[in-house]
Structures are given as C-alpha cells and as structure tokens.
Tab-separated table of C-alpha atoms in Angstrom:
chain	number	residue	atom	x	y	z
A	29	MET	CA	31.311	8.672	70.517
A	30	ASN	CA	33.894	10.855	72.868
A	31	ASN	CA	31.718	13.703	72.761
A	32	ALA	CA	27.796	12.053	73.132
A	33	GLN	CA	26.758	12.089	76.551
A	34	ILE	CA	26.928	8.377	78.908
A	35	SER	CA	23.935	8.115	81.400
A	36	ILE	CA	24.731	6.059	84.356
A	37	LEU	CA	22.235	4.525	86.875
A	38	TYR	CA	24.660	4.407	90.085
A	39	ILE	CA	22.909	2.405	92.849
A	40	GLY	CA	24.928	2.699	96.110
A	41	SER	CA	25.510	5.291	98.802
A	42	ARG	CA	28.568	7.017	97.960
A	43	ASN	CA	28.960	10.370	96.756
A	44	LEU	CA	30.599	10.107	92.926
A	45	GLY	CA	31.698	14.147	93.267
A	46	ASP	CA	31.833	16.261	90.214
A	47	GLU	CA	34.456	13.169	88.622
A	48	PHE	CA	30.228	11.980	87.217
A	49	SER	CA	29.032	15.443	86.253
A	50	GLY	CA	27.400	16.928	83.189
A	51	GLY	CA	30.148	18.702	82.759
A	52	GLN	CA	32.510	15.436	82.389
A	53	GLY	CA	29.978	13.827	80.049
A	54	PHE	CA	27.804	12.309	81.956
A	55	ILE	CA	24.253	11.856	83.043
A	56	LEU	CA	23.972	10.760	86.272
A	57	LYS	CA	20.952	9.058	88.169
A	58	THR	CA	21.318	7.591	91.392
A	59	SER	CA	19.452	5.449	93.758
A	60	PRO	CA	19.933	3.716	97.370
A	61	ASP	CA	19.610	0.032	96.445
A	62	VAL	CA	18.306	-2.097	93.334
A	63	VAL	CA	14.772	-2.286	95.191
A	64	ALA	CA	14.159	1.601	94.803
A	65	ALA	CA	16.075	1.580	90.866
A	66	ASP	CA	13.769	3.006	88.375
A	67	VAL	CA	15.996	1.604	85.134
A	68	SER	CA	12.535	1.718	82.937
A	69	ALA	CA	12.343	5.264	83.426
A	70	HIS	CA	16.158	6.478	83.642
A	71	ARG	CA	16.889	3.698	80.480
A	72	PRO	CA	20.557	4.319	81.890
A	73	ASP	CA	23.447	3.253	78.852
A	74	ILE	CA	25.217	1.839	82.129
A	75	VAL	CA	23.881	0.695	85.727
A	76	LEU	CA	26.854	1.274	88.486
A	77	MET	CA	26.558	-0.604	91.604
A	78	ASP	CA	28.338	-0.491	94.625
A	79	PRO	CA	27.307	-3.451	96.800
A	80	PHE	CA	30.257	-2.801	99.058
A	81	PRO	CA	30.929	1.068	100.158
A	82	HIS	CA	32.353	0.280	103.134
A	83	GLY	CA	35.037	-2.350	101.997
A	84	GLY	CA	36.464	-4.926	103.693
A	85	ASP	CA	36.128	-8.888	101.986
A	86	ILE	CA	33.860	-9.057	99.040
A	87	SER	CA	30.867	-11.349	99.335
A	88	ILE	CA	30.267	-13.319	95.826
A	89	PRO	CA	26.638	-14.141	96.777
A	90	SER	CA	25.840	-10.719	97.793
A	91	ALA	CA	26.844	-9.351	94.756
A	92	VAL	CA	24.841	-11.849	92.757
A	93	ASP	CA	21.793	-10.705	94.603
A	94	TRP	CA	22.008	-7.642	93.563
A	95	LEU	CA	22.785	-8.495	89.539
A	96	ASP	CA	19.089	-10.781	90.636
A	97	MET	CA	17.321	-8.511	91.758
A	98	PHE	CA	17.936	-6.024	88.397
A	99	ARG	CA	17.217	-8.875	86.071
A	100	GLU	CA	13.825	-8.694	87.397
A	101	LYS	CA	13.498	-5.314	86.562
A	102	ASN	CA	12.722	-7.160	82.844
A	103	VAL	CA	14.494	-3.867	81.076
A	104	ARG	CA	15.007	-4.465	76.540
A	105	PHE	CA	18.194	-4.380	76.050
A	106	ALA	CA	19.629	-4.112	79.375
A	107	PRO	CA	22.486	-2.103	79.554
A	108	ALA	CA	25.805	-3.008	80.480
A	109	VAL	CA	26.614	-3.789	84.226
A	110	PHE	CA	29.399	-2.388	85.917
A	111	VAL	CA	30.554	-3.537	89.277
A	112	ILE	CA	33.006	-1.576	92.211
A	113	VAL	CA	34.353	-3.811	94.638
A	114	PRO	CA	36.794	-3.511	97.004
A	115	ARG	CA	41.105	-2.819	95.656
A	116	ASN	CA	41.882	-6.246	97.106
A	117	THR	CA	39.720	-8.461	95.122
A	118	ASP	CA	40.921	-11.132	93.541
A	119	LEU	CA	40.987	-12.051	90.398
A	120	GLU	CA	38.995	-15.510	90.557
A	121	ILE	CA	36.222	-13.750	92.473
A	122	ARG	CA	36.469	-11.183	89.444
A	123	LEU	CA	35.941	-13.412	86.971
A	124	SER	CA	33.530	-15.419	89.153
A	125	LEU	CA	31.675	-11.967	89.052
A	126	MET	CA	31.724	-11.617	85.241
A	127	ASP	CA	30.714	-15.377	84.567
A	128	GLN	CA	27.695	-14.470	86.730
A	129	GLY	CA	26.713	-11.750	84.328
A	130	VAL	CA	29.049	-8.520	85.369
A	131	ASP	CA	30.554	-7.069	82.806
A	132	GLU	CA	32.786	-4.623	84.392
A	133	THR	CA	34.396	-4.918	87.513
A	134	LEU	CA	36.045	-1.342	89.003
A	135	THR	CA	37.792	-0.282	91.699
A	136	TRP	CA	37.238	2.691	93.676
A	137	PRO	CA	38.186	5.587	92.963
A	138	VAL	CA	37.067	5.585	89.601
A	139	THR	CA	38.190	8.044	87.004
A	140	ALA	CA	36.034	9.597	84.414
A	141	ARG	CA	38.510	9.310	81.820
A	142	ALA	CA	39.080	5.139	82.738
A	143	PHE	CA	34.885	5.025	82.814
A	144	ARG	CA	34.470	6.779	79.612
A	145	ILE	CA	37.461	3.967	77.829
A	146	ARG	CA	35.400	1.199	79.390
A	147	ALA	CA	32.100	2.028	78.157
A	148	ARG	CA	32.967	2.729	75.164
A	149	ILE	CA	33.408	-1.015	73.715
A	150	HIS	CA	29.968	-2.264	75.768
A	151	LEU	CA	27.939	0.913	74.577
A	152	GLU	CA	28.606	-0.063	70.949
A	153	LYS	CA	28.050	-3.772	71.988
A	154	ASN	CA	24.420	-3.029	73.039
A	155	ARG	CA	24.081	-0.798	70.097
A	156	ILE	CA	24.964	-3.766	67.886
A	157	GLU	CA	22.594	-5.589	69.961
A	158	GLN	CA	19.869	-3.419	69.198
A	159	LYS	CA	20.863	-3.589	65.375
A	160	MET	CA	20.599	-7.125	65.221
A	161	VAL	CA	17.452	-7.680	67.251
A	162	ALA	CA	15.952	-5.209	64.475
A	163	GLY	CA	17.362	-7.039	61.721
A	164	GLU	CA	15.984	-10.025	63.079
A	165	ALA	CA	12.780	-8.685	63.448
A	166	SER	CA	12.893	-7.551	59.828
A	167	LEU	CA	14.320	-10.716	58.566
A	168	GLY	CA	11.098	-12.177	60.489
A	169	ARG	CA	9.087	-10.206	58.664
A	170	ALA	CA	10.878	-10.828	55.868
A	171	PHE	CA	9.667	-14.723	56.223
A	172	GLU	CA	6.585	-13.583	56.883
A	173	TYR	CA	5.858	-12.195	53.788
A	174	LEU	CA	7.617	-14.364	51.610
A	175	ASP	CA	5.946	-17.159	53.134
A	176	ARG	CA	2.441	-15.486	52.533
A	177	PHE	CA	3.765	-14.651	49.096
A	178	LYS	CA	4.954	-18.667	48.202
A	179	SER	CA	1.709	-19.368	49.532
A	180	GLU	CA	0.129	-17.018	47.004
A	181	LEU	CA	2.515	-17.822	44.187
A	182	LYS	CA	1.032	-21.204	44.334
A	183	SER	CA	-2.876	-20.151	44.389
A	184	THR	CA	-1.460	-18.071	41.353
A	185	LYS	CA	0.175	-20.731	39.469
A	186	ALA	CA	-3.185	-22.797	40.206
A	187	GLU	CA	-5.436	-20.025	38.362
A	188	LEU	CA	-2.943	-19.678	35.864
A	189	ILE	CA	-2.633	-23.318	35.340
A	190	GLU	CA	-6.593	-23.241	34.716
A	191	GLU	CA	-7.160	-20.159	32.647
A	192	LYS	CA	-4.666	-21.406	30.925
A	193	SER	CA	-6.327	-24.006	29.793
A	194	SER	CA	-9.484	-22.120	29.111
A	195	LEU	CA	-7.256	-20.045	27.339
A	196	ASN	CA	-6.723	-22.851	24.805
A	197	ALA	CA	-10.205	-23.862	24.679
A	198	ALA	CA	-10.685	-20.171	23.895
A	199	LEU	CA	-8.314	-20.311	21.130
A	200	LYS	CA	-9.349	-23.260	19.617
A	201	GLN	CA	-12.845	-21.449	19.409
A	202	ILE	CA	-11.194	-18.633	17.789
A	203	GLN	CA	-9.279	-20.530	15.925
A	204	GLN	CA	-13.173	-22.270	14.698
A	205	MET	CA	-14.718	-18.771	13.875
A	206	ALA	CA	-11.723	-17.594	12.260
A	207	GLY	CA	-11.660	-20.406	10.144
A	208	GLU	CA	-15.810	-19.897	9.720
A	209	ARG	CA	-14.975	-15.738	9.396
A	210	GLY	CA	-12.669	-16.090	6.527
A	211	ARG	CA	-15.710	-18.287	4.647
A	212	ILE	CA	-17.974	-15.762	5.353
A	213	LYS	CA	-15.893	-13.258	4.216
A	214	ASP	CA	-15.178	-15.419	1.060
A	215	THR	CA	-19.076	-15.738	0.664
A	216	LEU	CA	-19.720	-11.640	1.166
A	217	SER	CA	-17.143	-11.433	-1.031
A	218	ALA	CA	-18.840	-13.319	-3.707
A	219	LEU	CA	-22.104	-11.723	-3.243
A	220	LYS	CA	-20.566	-7.832	-3.105
A	221	GLU	CA	-18.703	-8.372	-6.322
A	222	GLU	CA	-22.727	-10.463	-7.517
A	223	LEU	CA	-23.836	-7.244	-6.366
A	224	GLY	CA	-22.086	-4.780	-7.399
A	225	GLY	CA	-21.955	-7.073	-11.231
A	226	ASN	CA	-25.909	-6.697	-10.529
A	227	THR	CA	-25.349	-3.284	-9.600
A	228	GLU	CA	-23.625	-2.073	-12.743
A	229	GLY	CA	-25.749	-4.201	-14.848
A	230	PHE	CA	-28.690	-2.071	-13.393
A	231	GLY	CA	-27.430	1.159	-14.191
A	232	ARG	CA	-26.647	0.202	-17.758
A	233	ILE	CA	-29.848	-1.558	-18.865
A	234	LEU	CA	-31.482	2.207	-16.860
A	235	TYR	CA	-28.871	4.078	-19.443
A	236	THR	CA	-29.933	1.934	-22.137
A	237	LEU	CA	-33.670	2.980	-21.979
A	238	VAL	CA	-32.436	6.569	-21.132
A	239	ARG	CA	-30.618	6.316	-24.196
A	240	ARG	CA	-32.875	5.275	-26.358
A	241	ARG	CA	-35.879	6.694	-25.533
A	242	VAL	CA	-35.359	9.894	-23.810
A	243	GLU	CA	-31.952	11.577	-24.969
A	244	THR	CA	-31.430	14.044	-27.860
A	245	HIS	CA	-28.645	14.078	-28.718
A	246	GLN	CA	-26.938	10.247	-28.383
A	247	GLY	CA	-24.196	10.149	-26.018
A	248	HIS	CA	-25.700	13.068	-23.507
A	249	GLY	CA	-25.266	11.155	-20.251
A	250	GLU	CA	-21.998	9.795	-21.205
A	251	ARG	CA	-20.294	13.412	-22.156
A	252	VAL	CA	-22.297	15.038	-18.455
A	253	ALA	CA	-20.195	12.822	-16.779
A	254	ARG	CA	-17.086	12.775	-17.962
A	255	ILE	CA	-17.427	16.925	-17.501
A	256	ALA	CA	-18.660	16.410	-13.869
A	257	CYS	CA	-15.735	13.885	-13.224
A	258	PHE	CA	-13.195	15.954	-14.766
A	259	ILE	CA	-14.640	19.252	-11.591
A	260	GLY	CA	-14.656	16.846	-9.287
A	261	ARG	CA	-11.396	15.633	-9.573
A	262	GLU	CA	-9.828	19.216	-9.370
A	263	MET	CA	-12.308	19.813	-6.413
A	264	GLY	CA	-10.320	16.846	-4.585
A	265	TYR	CA	-13.264	14.181	-5.247
A	266	ASP	CA	-11.846	10.402	-4.197
A	267	GLU	CA	-12.437	7.423	-6.227
A	268	LYS	CA	-16.260	7.107	-4.347
A	269	LYS	CA	-17.351	10.416	-4.669
A	270	LEU	CA	-16.266	10.220	-8.525
A	271	GLU	CA	-17.859	6.434	-8.899
A	272	ASP	CA	-21.066	8.073	-6.880
A	273	LEU	CA	-21.538	11.691	-9.664
A	274	ARG	CA	-20.353	9.618	-12.334
A	275	LYS	CA	-23.164	7.327	-11.664
A	276	ALA	CA	-26.116	9.865	-11.140
A	277	ALA	CA	-24.599	12.139	-14.360
A	278	ILE	CA	-25.066	8.952	-16.435
A	279	LEU	CA	-28.683	8.309	-15.361
A	280	HIS	CA	-29.832	11.924	-14.495
A	281	GLU	CA	-32.678	11.370	-16.981
A	282	VAL	CA	-33.990	8.309	-15.495
A	283	GLY	CA	-37.086	10.118	-14.140
A	284	LEU	CA	-38.261	11.193	-17.756
A	285	LEU	CA	-38.568	6.976	-18.589
A	286	PHE	CA	-42.134	7.901	-15.647
A	287	LEU	CA	-43.151	11.276	-17.689
A	288	SER	CA	-45.446	11.225	-20.788
A	289	ALA	CA	-47.656	13.451	-22.253
A	290	PRO	CA	-51.423	12.076	-23.056
A	291	PRO	CA	-51.790	10.280	-26.528
A	292	LEU	CA	-51.979	12.626	-29.342
A	293	SER	CA	-52.872	12.068	-32.756
A	294	GLU	CA	-50.589	11.649	-36.012
A	295	LYS	CA	-51.749	15.365	-36.622
A	296	ILE	CA	-51.429	17.028	-33.468
A	297	GLN	CA	-48.002	15.550	-32.477
A	298	ALA	CA	-46.618	16.352	-36.481
A	299	GLU	CA	-47.892	20.328	-35.060
A	300	LYS	CA	-46.398	19.665	-32.264
A	301	LYS	CA	-43.102	18.091	-33.613
A	302	GLU	CA	-43.173	21.629	-36.081
A	303	ILE	CA	-43.860	24.264	-32.998
A	304	GLU	CA	-40.746	22.145	-31.013
A	305	LYS	CA	-38.723	22.736	-34.392
A	306	LYS	CA	-39.264	26.614	-34.778
A	307	ASN	CA	-38.845	26.950	-30.742
A	308	LYS	CA	-35.574	25.092	-31.057
A	309	GLU	CA	-34.377	27.044	-33.864
A	310	THR	CA	-35.488	30.485	-32.668
A	311	CYS	CA	-34.400	29.997	-29.007
A	312	ASN	CA	-38.396	30.582	-27.823
A	313	GLU	CA	-38.722	30.253	-23.841
A	314	PRO	CA	-39.501	26.110	-22.812
A	315	SER	CA	-43.869	25.367	-22.651
A	316	ALA	CA	-45.523	25.015	-19.970
A	317	TYR	CA	-45.391	21.175	-20.721
A	318	ASP	CA	-41.281	21.355	-20.918
A	319	LYS	CA	-41.083	23.504	-17.498
A	320	THR	CA	-43.324	20.789	-16.019
A	321	LEU	CA	-41.017	18.062	-16.887
A	322	MET	CA	-38.011	19.922	-15.752
A	323	VAL	CA	-39.732	20.359	-12.549
A	324	GLN	CA	-40.709	16.954	-12.382
A	325	TYR	CA	-38.257	14.379	-13.862
A	326	PRO	CA	-35.403	14.636	-11.330
A	327	VAL	CA	-37.123	14.071	-8.493
A	328	LYS	CA	-38.856	11.108	-10.068
A	329	GLY	CA	-35.683	9.608	-10.973
A	330	ALA	CA	-34.507	10.413	-7.200
A	331	GLU	CA	-37.225	8.532	-5.909
A	332	LEU	CA	-36.489	5.299	-8.026
A	333	LEU	CA	-32.966	4.815	-7.533
A	334	GLU	CA	-32.779	5.607	-3.988
A	335	GLN	CA	-34.737	1.904	-3.670
A	336	CYS	CA	-32.051	0.219	-5.441
A	337	PRO	CA	-28.568	-0.626	-3.946
A	338	GLY	CA	-25.690	1.201	-5.043
A	339	PHE	CA	-28.083	4.167	-6.085
A	340	LYS	CA	-28.794	6.012	-2.993
A	341	ALA	CA	-26.224	8.977	-3.425
A	342	PRO	CA	-26.477	9.260	-6.742
A	343	ALA	CA	-30.123	9.506	-6.466
A	344	GLY	CA	-28.954	12.619	-3.870
A	345	ILE	CA	-27.154	14.022	-6.205
A	346	ILE	CA	-30.079	14.172	-8.962
A	347	ARG	CA	-32.755	15.009	-6.940
A	348	SER	CA	-30.736	19.100	-6.877
A	349	LEU	CA	-30.366	19.127	-10.333
A	350	ASN	CA	-33.106	21.880	-10.762
A	351	GLU	CA	-31.893	24.114	-7.743
A	352	ARG	CA	-30.332	27.289	-9.249
A	353	SER	CA	-28.006	29.279	-7.389
A	354	ASP	CA	-30.273	31.902	-7.420
A	355	GLY	CA	-32.861	29.911	-5.166
A	356	THR	CA	-35.418	29.921	-7.913
A	357	GLY	CA	-34.903	26.187	-8.716
A	358	TYR	CA	-36.556	23.111	-8.186
A	359	PRO	CA	-38.186	21.167	-5.949
A	360	ASP	CA	-37.004	22.707	-2.372
A	361	GLY	CA	-35.673	26.592	-3.916
A	362	LEU	CA	-32.610	26.266	-2.382
A	363	LYS	CA	-29.638	28.206	-2.714
A	364	ARG	CA	-26.164	28.382	-3.504
A	365	ARG	CA	-24.007	27.201	-0.922
A	366	TYR	CA	-27.185	24.502	0.697
A	367	ILE	CA	-27.537	22.717	-2.439
A	368	PRO	CA	-25.067	19.427	-2.696
A	369	MET	CA	-21.494	20.296	-4.216
A	370	ALA	CA	-22.159	17.348	-6.282
A	371	SER	CA	-25.779	18.434	-7.421
A	372	ARG	CA	-24.288	21.842	-8.779
A	373	ILE	CA	-21.470	20.040	-10.112
A	374	LEU	CA	-24.132	18.031	-12.295
A	375	ALA	CA	-26.320	20.837	-12.993
A	376	GLY	CA	-23.476	22.352	-14.852
A	377	ALA	CA	-22.059	20.176	-16.714
A	378	ASP	CA	-25.415	19.381	-17.825
A	379	GLU	CA	-25.554	22.587	-18.527
A	380	LEU	CA	-22.763	22.932	-20.874
A	381	ASP	CA	-23.479	19.669	-22.521
A	382	GLY	CA	-26.547	21.684	-23.929
A	383	VAL	CA	-25.490	24.876	-24.319
A	384	LYS	CA	-23.017	23.839	-26.346
A	385	GLU	CA	-25.771	22.085	-28.648
A	386	ARG	CA	-27.411	25.150	-29.172
A	387	PRO	CA	-27.604	26.779	-32.792
A	388	ASP	CA	-26.714	29.944	-31.278
A	389	ILE	CA	-23.567	28.556	-30.212
A	390	THR	CA	-20.592	28.379	-33.248
A	391	GLY	CA	-17.850	28.858	-31.256
A	392	THR	CA	-15.533	28.862	-28.123
A	393	GLU	CA	-16.110	32.575	-27.413
A	394	ALA	CA	-19.871	32.278	-28.041
A	395	LEU	CA	-19.983	29.207	-25.810
A	396	LEU	CA	-17.974	30.490	-22.888
A	397	LYS	CA	-19.851	33.821	-22.966
A	398	ALA	CA	-23.353	32.014	-22.521
A	399	LEU	CA	-21.985	30.273	-19.482
A	400	GLU	CA	-20.984	33.398	-17.975
A	401	GLU	CA	-24.215	34.600	-18.110
A	402	LEU	CA	-25.776	30.773	-16.247
A	403	ALA	CA	-23.512	32.498	-13.549
A	404	GLY	CA	-25.525	33.450	-10.196
A	405	SER	CA	-28.196	32.627	-11.432
A	406	ARG	CA	-28.642	28.776	-13.176
A	407	LEU	CA	-25.464	27.262	-11.972
A	408	ASP	CA	-22.860	28.259	-9.165
A	409	PRO	CA	-19.979	30.998	-10.327
A	410	VAL	CA	-17.110	28.710	-8.813
A	411	ILE	CA	-18.814	25.835	-11.030
A	412	VAL	CA	-18.720	28.165	-14.022
A	413	GLY	CA	-15.286	28.941	-13.430
A	414	TRP	CA	-14.341	25.137	-13.683
A	415	LEU	CA	-16.661	24.667	-16.772
A	416	GLU	CA	-14.877	27.060	-18.454
A	417	LYS	CA	-11.378	25.730	-18.002
A	418	TYR	CA	-13.164	21.914	-19.420
A	419	VAL	CA	-13.490	23.946	-22.797
A	420	VAL	CA	-10.817	25.486	-23.627
A	421	LEU	CA	-9.137	22.350	-22.260
A	422	HIS	CA	-11.057	19.957	-23.962
A	423	LEU	CA	-13.388	21.338	-26.670
A	424	GLY	CA	-11.714	24.515	-27.595
A	425	PRO	CA	-10.401	24.308	-31.608
A	426	GLU	CA	-7.117	23.934	-32.197
A	427	ALA	CA	-7.321	27.976	-33.260
A	428	PHE	CA	-7.620	28.855	-29.650
A	429	GLN	CA	-4.668	28.163	-27.162
A	430	VAL	CA	-4.402	28.411	-23.877
A	431	ARG	CA	-1.865	27.744	-21.564
A	432	GLY	CA	-2.170	27.665	-17.386
A	433	MET	CA	0.184	30.063	-15.468
A	434	GLY	CA	0.260	30.918	-11.886
A	435	ILE	CA	-0.861	34.751	-10.449
A	436	GLU	CA	2.780	35.565	-9.433
A	437	ARG	CA	3.625	34.972	-13.607
A	438	LEU	CA	0.908	37.437	-14.751
A	439	GLU	CA	1.548	40.744	-17.187
A	440	PRO	CA	-0.356	43.205	-18.388
A	441	GLY	CA	-1.058	42.747	-22.078
A	442	MET	CA	-2.113	39.427	-21.076
A	443	VAL	CA	-5.737	38.039	-22.425
A	444	LEU	CA	-7.650	35.451	-20.043
A	445	GLY	CA	-9.110	32.429	-21.612
A	446	THR	CA	-11.361	31.714	-19.226
A	447	SER	CA	-13.396	33.860	-16.588
A	448	LEU	CA	-11.567	34.642	-13.377
A	449	PHE	CA	-13.693	33.917	-9.649
A	450	THR	CA	-12.752	33.708	-6.479
A	451	ALA	CA	-13.068	30.591	-4.146
A	452	THR	CA	-16.069	32.571	-2.537
A	453	GLY	CA	-17.651	33.254	-6.693
A	454	THR	CA	-16.686	36.405	-6.720
A	455	LYS	CA	-16.298	37.566	-10.883
A	456	LEU	CA	-13.351	39.075	-11.125
A	457	PHE	CA	-13.013	39.171	-14.959
A	458	THR	CA	-14.600	37.705	-17.892
A	459	SER	CA	-12.652	35.949	-20.350
A	460	GLY	CA	-10.923	38.018	-23.255
A	461	THR	CA	-10.098	40.598	-20.486
A	462	VAL	CA	-6.543	42.108	-21.418
A	463	LEU	CA	-4.557	42.317	-18.048
A	464	THR	CA	-3.289	45.634	-17.050
A	465	ARG	CA	-1.089	46.388	-14.031
A	466	GLU	CA	-4.326	47.451	-12.160
A	467	ALA	CA	-6.398	44.233	-13.265
A	468	ILE	CA	-2.909	41.945	-11.338
A	469	ASP	CA	-2.762	44.502	-8.981
A	470	LYS	CA	-6.611	43.850	-7.761
A	471	ILE	CA	-6.137	39.922	-8.702
A	472	ILE	CA	-3.051	39.118	-6.406
A	473	GLN	CA	-4.995	41.021	-3.071
A	474	TYR	CA	-8.434	39.309	-3.735
A	475	ASN	CA	-6.052	36.531	-3.719
A	476	ARG	CA	-4.549	37.129	-0.599
A	477	GLU	CA	-7.766	37.610	1.480
A	478	TYR	CA	-10.055	35.916	-1.257
A	479	PRO	CA	-8.181	32.633	-2.579
A	480	VAL	CA	-8.315	32.580	-6.342
A	481	ASP	CA	-7.837	29.561	-8.574
A	482	GLU	CA	-3.846	28.529	-8.290
A	483	THR	CA	-3.942	28.391	-12.047
A	484	VAL	CA	-4.672	31.058	-14.459
A	485	TYR	CA	-5.711	30.410	-18.216
A	486	ILE	CA	-4.130	32.730	-20.775
A	487	LYS	CA	-4.709	32.510	-24.600
A	488	ALA	CA	-1.433	31.771	-25.840
C-alpha cells in the first residue's frame, strides 16, 4: 500500500504544486469545478474538493451543493471524498460535512504524507466494499443455483419415486421370469438327460448291430476306442473331444450295415469264404469287392450318424477315416495336414488293431515294424509315433520292457524302444536303433528347431 500510487481528482482552482506529483506517488487530475469533472473517465481513488479556495467563512450549503452534484455522476464504487476547508472551521461544521457524506476534511496546506495516511484507511474501505459487493453477487448467484438445484432435486425425486415403482414392478416380473426360467431349466435338464440317455442307447444299439453283424474280431470297436482315447489324452484333448472320438471309434464300422453283396448260392458262398481264407493266410491284396467297401462304408456311416443328435461330430471324424497321409485316400483325397486330426487318430487306432491280428505279426518287434511301414503313406507319422508308444506301454510282452526318459538323459548304447519322430512328423530313428553320441547330438539339435517328444522310450 505504501508503494502504490494514489489516483487523485482535484476539483478546485489551487495550484497543488510538486507535493502531489508522480514522484511523490500520486496520479493527479484536476478540474475547475464539479460540473466539468469526468469522474467515470478518471476513476480516481480520492476526490479532493476545494469549494473555498479563497478562505473566509465556510458555507455549509455551498459544500453540500458540490457533494450533491458529484453524487449525480452515478459512479459505482464512489471514491472517497476529501474536502479542503478553511483553517478556522470549527468542529461542528466539520462533523456536519462528514454527516453529509464527506470522508475527510482537510485544511490547507496539505502535505503528501498526511494525505497518504488519511487516504490509506479509505482506500482499504473501498477495497473491502468492492470485495463485499463481489461476494454478495457471487452469493446471489449461488442462491440462484441452489434454488434451481432444489427445484431440479424435487423434480428428480419425483422421477425417482416413479422409477422406483417401475423398478419394483420390473423386479416382480423378473422374479416371476426367474421362477419360470428355473422350471424351464429343470425341464430342459430332464430333456437333456433323457436325450443323452436316448443318444447313448442309440449308440449302444448301433454298436450291438455292428458287433454282431460286421465285426470280424469281436470287440474291435472297443479296442479302437481305447487306443484312440489314449492318443487323444496324450495330445491334450478335453473331455468333449475325447467323448466324440470314443463314439467315432465305437461306431466307425456302422456304414458296413448298409452295404451288402448280391445274394449268392451256398456253393458260391463257400468258394468265396475259401478264397477269403487263402487271402488272409497269404496276406494277398484285398479284392475289388473289399476295396469298394473300404471306399464307401465310412461315408455311408457318416451320412447316417449326421442325422442323429449327439453324433454330428463323430460323423465328421468317421467320414475321413479312409483318407491317407499321402493323399491317395477316400473320399476327398486329402493329404496329411488337411485331414482332421481326430480322423488321423481314428485311422491309426483302427490300423493298429487290424495289423496286430495279421498272421504274419508274431511279436512286438514285428508289430512296430509294420506300423513304421505305414508312416507317411497310410498314416500320419506323428500318429504312428503315438501308436508305437501305446504298443510298448500296453501291448508289449513282459520281456519287452521299456522306460521313458528325457532327451537330456540319453546316453550312447541305449536302444530305442519306439521310433522317434519330430513334431512335424519327420522320422529321426526307427525302433531298435542303438544310440551313439552323434545320434544323441542329432536328436538334441532337432529338438531345438523342430521339437521332439519330451519322453523317449528306451528298452530296459
């Protein structure tokens, strides 16, 4: 406040001199009378009136007239009004002037220091008044906002009450719907259980027909299912996929029920059986009739099962049963990676159960060799690898003992119990291979680029 400049509008005819100059911290504007004074333009902090420049007895009405004319200027936040009075003006007159609205009465000469001290309190008063006016305006707006908020709150409350009623009605409806949904759920659960039982029963009926009228070796479907589910579990199949794979394995020969040869006389039938017996003993190639059955029966079986709820997925597996890894299979001539994996598993399980019944297969070694001959042509090499593991773990005689170990534990001199394939189906070594240091290094190198099965089966 001490360093701030004070703006003064002097109304009078005296020469105030250097006392109120800019160097003393004042901004001085002068006007000869009240009429000529432009208060709005100057916006002074202090209006210094000098109605008695020539001294003499003061006339209170004359001073009041000046004050009234000043008030007619309608200046908002009016500056403090100081009036210069003659030195001999008594206290009563000074008080009367202050009662009329004069803030301070001064006698001439007025020093800058005395003026500044007197002005300080009025400047602070003016600042407080402006702050109060601003606060009152802000408070007024706040009350307006509050009134509007109360009105909106009242309206919102009414809406909430209405929405609460609607919500209660909706909750009642939801409770009714939940009860109805529970009843429907129970009904659906019962229907689902009944349908599952019917589906299972239908599957058992079909397999009974297959087992009694088609299967050459009783229990073939069940054995194929065990082999296929072993591979499926090892490959990370979930329970749903395993169940579909099991159904497909059990019923993979169902299409044979709908394929029959033309009626033959007893003599011709006997001759046909004799030929089939010789073919079986000598391991001759299947006849044209047998080839036709091999081509047609998976598709026929799939077409039947597709019409039955719960058997669409197994039907898709069965349909590609006779596809070959080399692309020469039926019905679509698909190559290895384009054949559904479940169909590849089923084909491998079916081949294993058929191969082990051949008269030329006399032991585990022969069985493993026969499986290896199918890798890359009839079967996916990866599936052949899993089949060999099934053989040594579940079908091998007691003399054929194997143990599984990790690649990092392999040592020279160990003998492979099964063939070793990479994840892409590349055969590294056949069963019976005696491992050397070079062979082990090759396995480790391949495992870095094309992962090999983590468990390698070694003959005990």
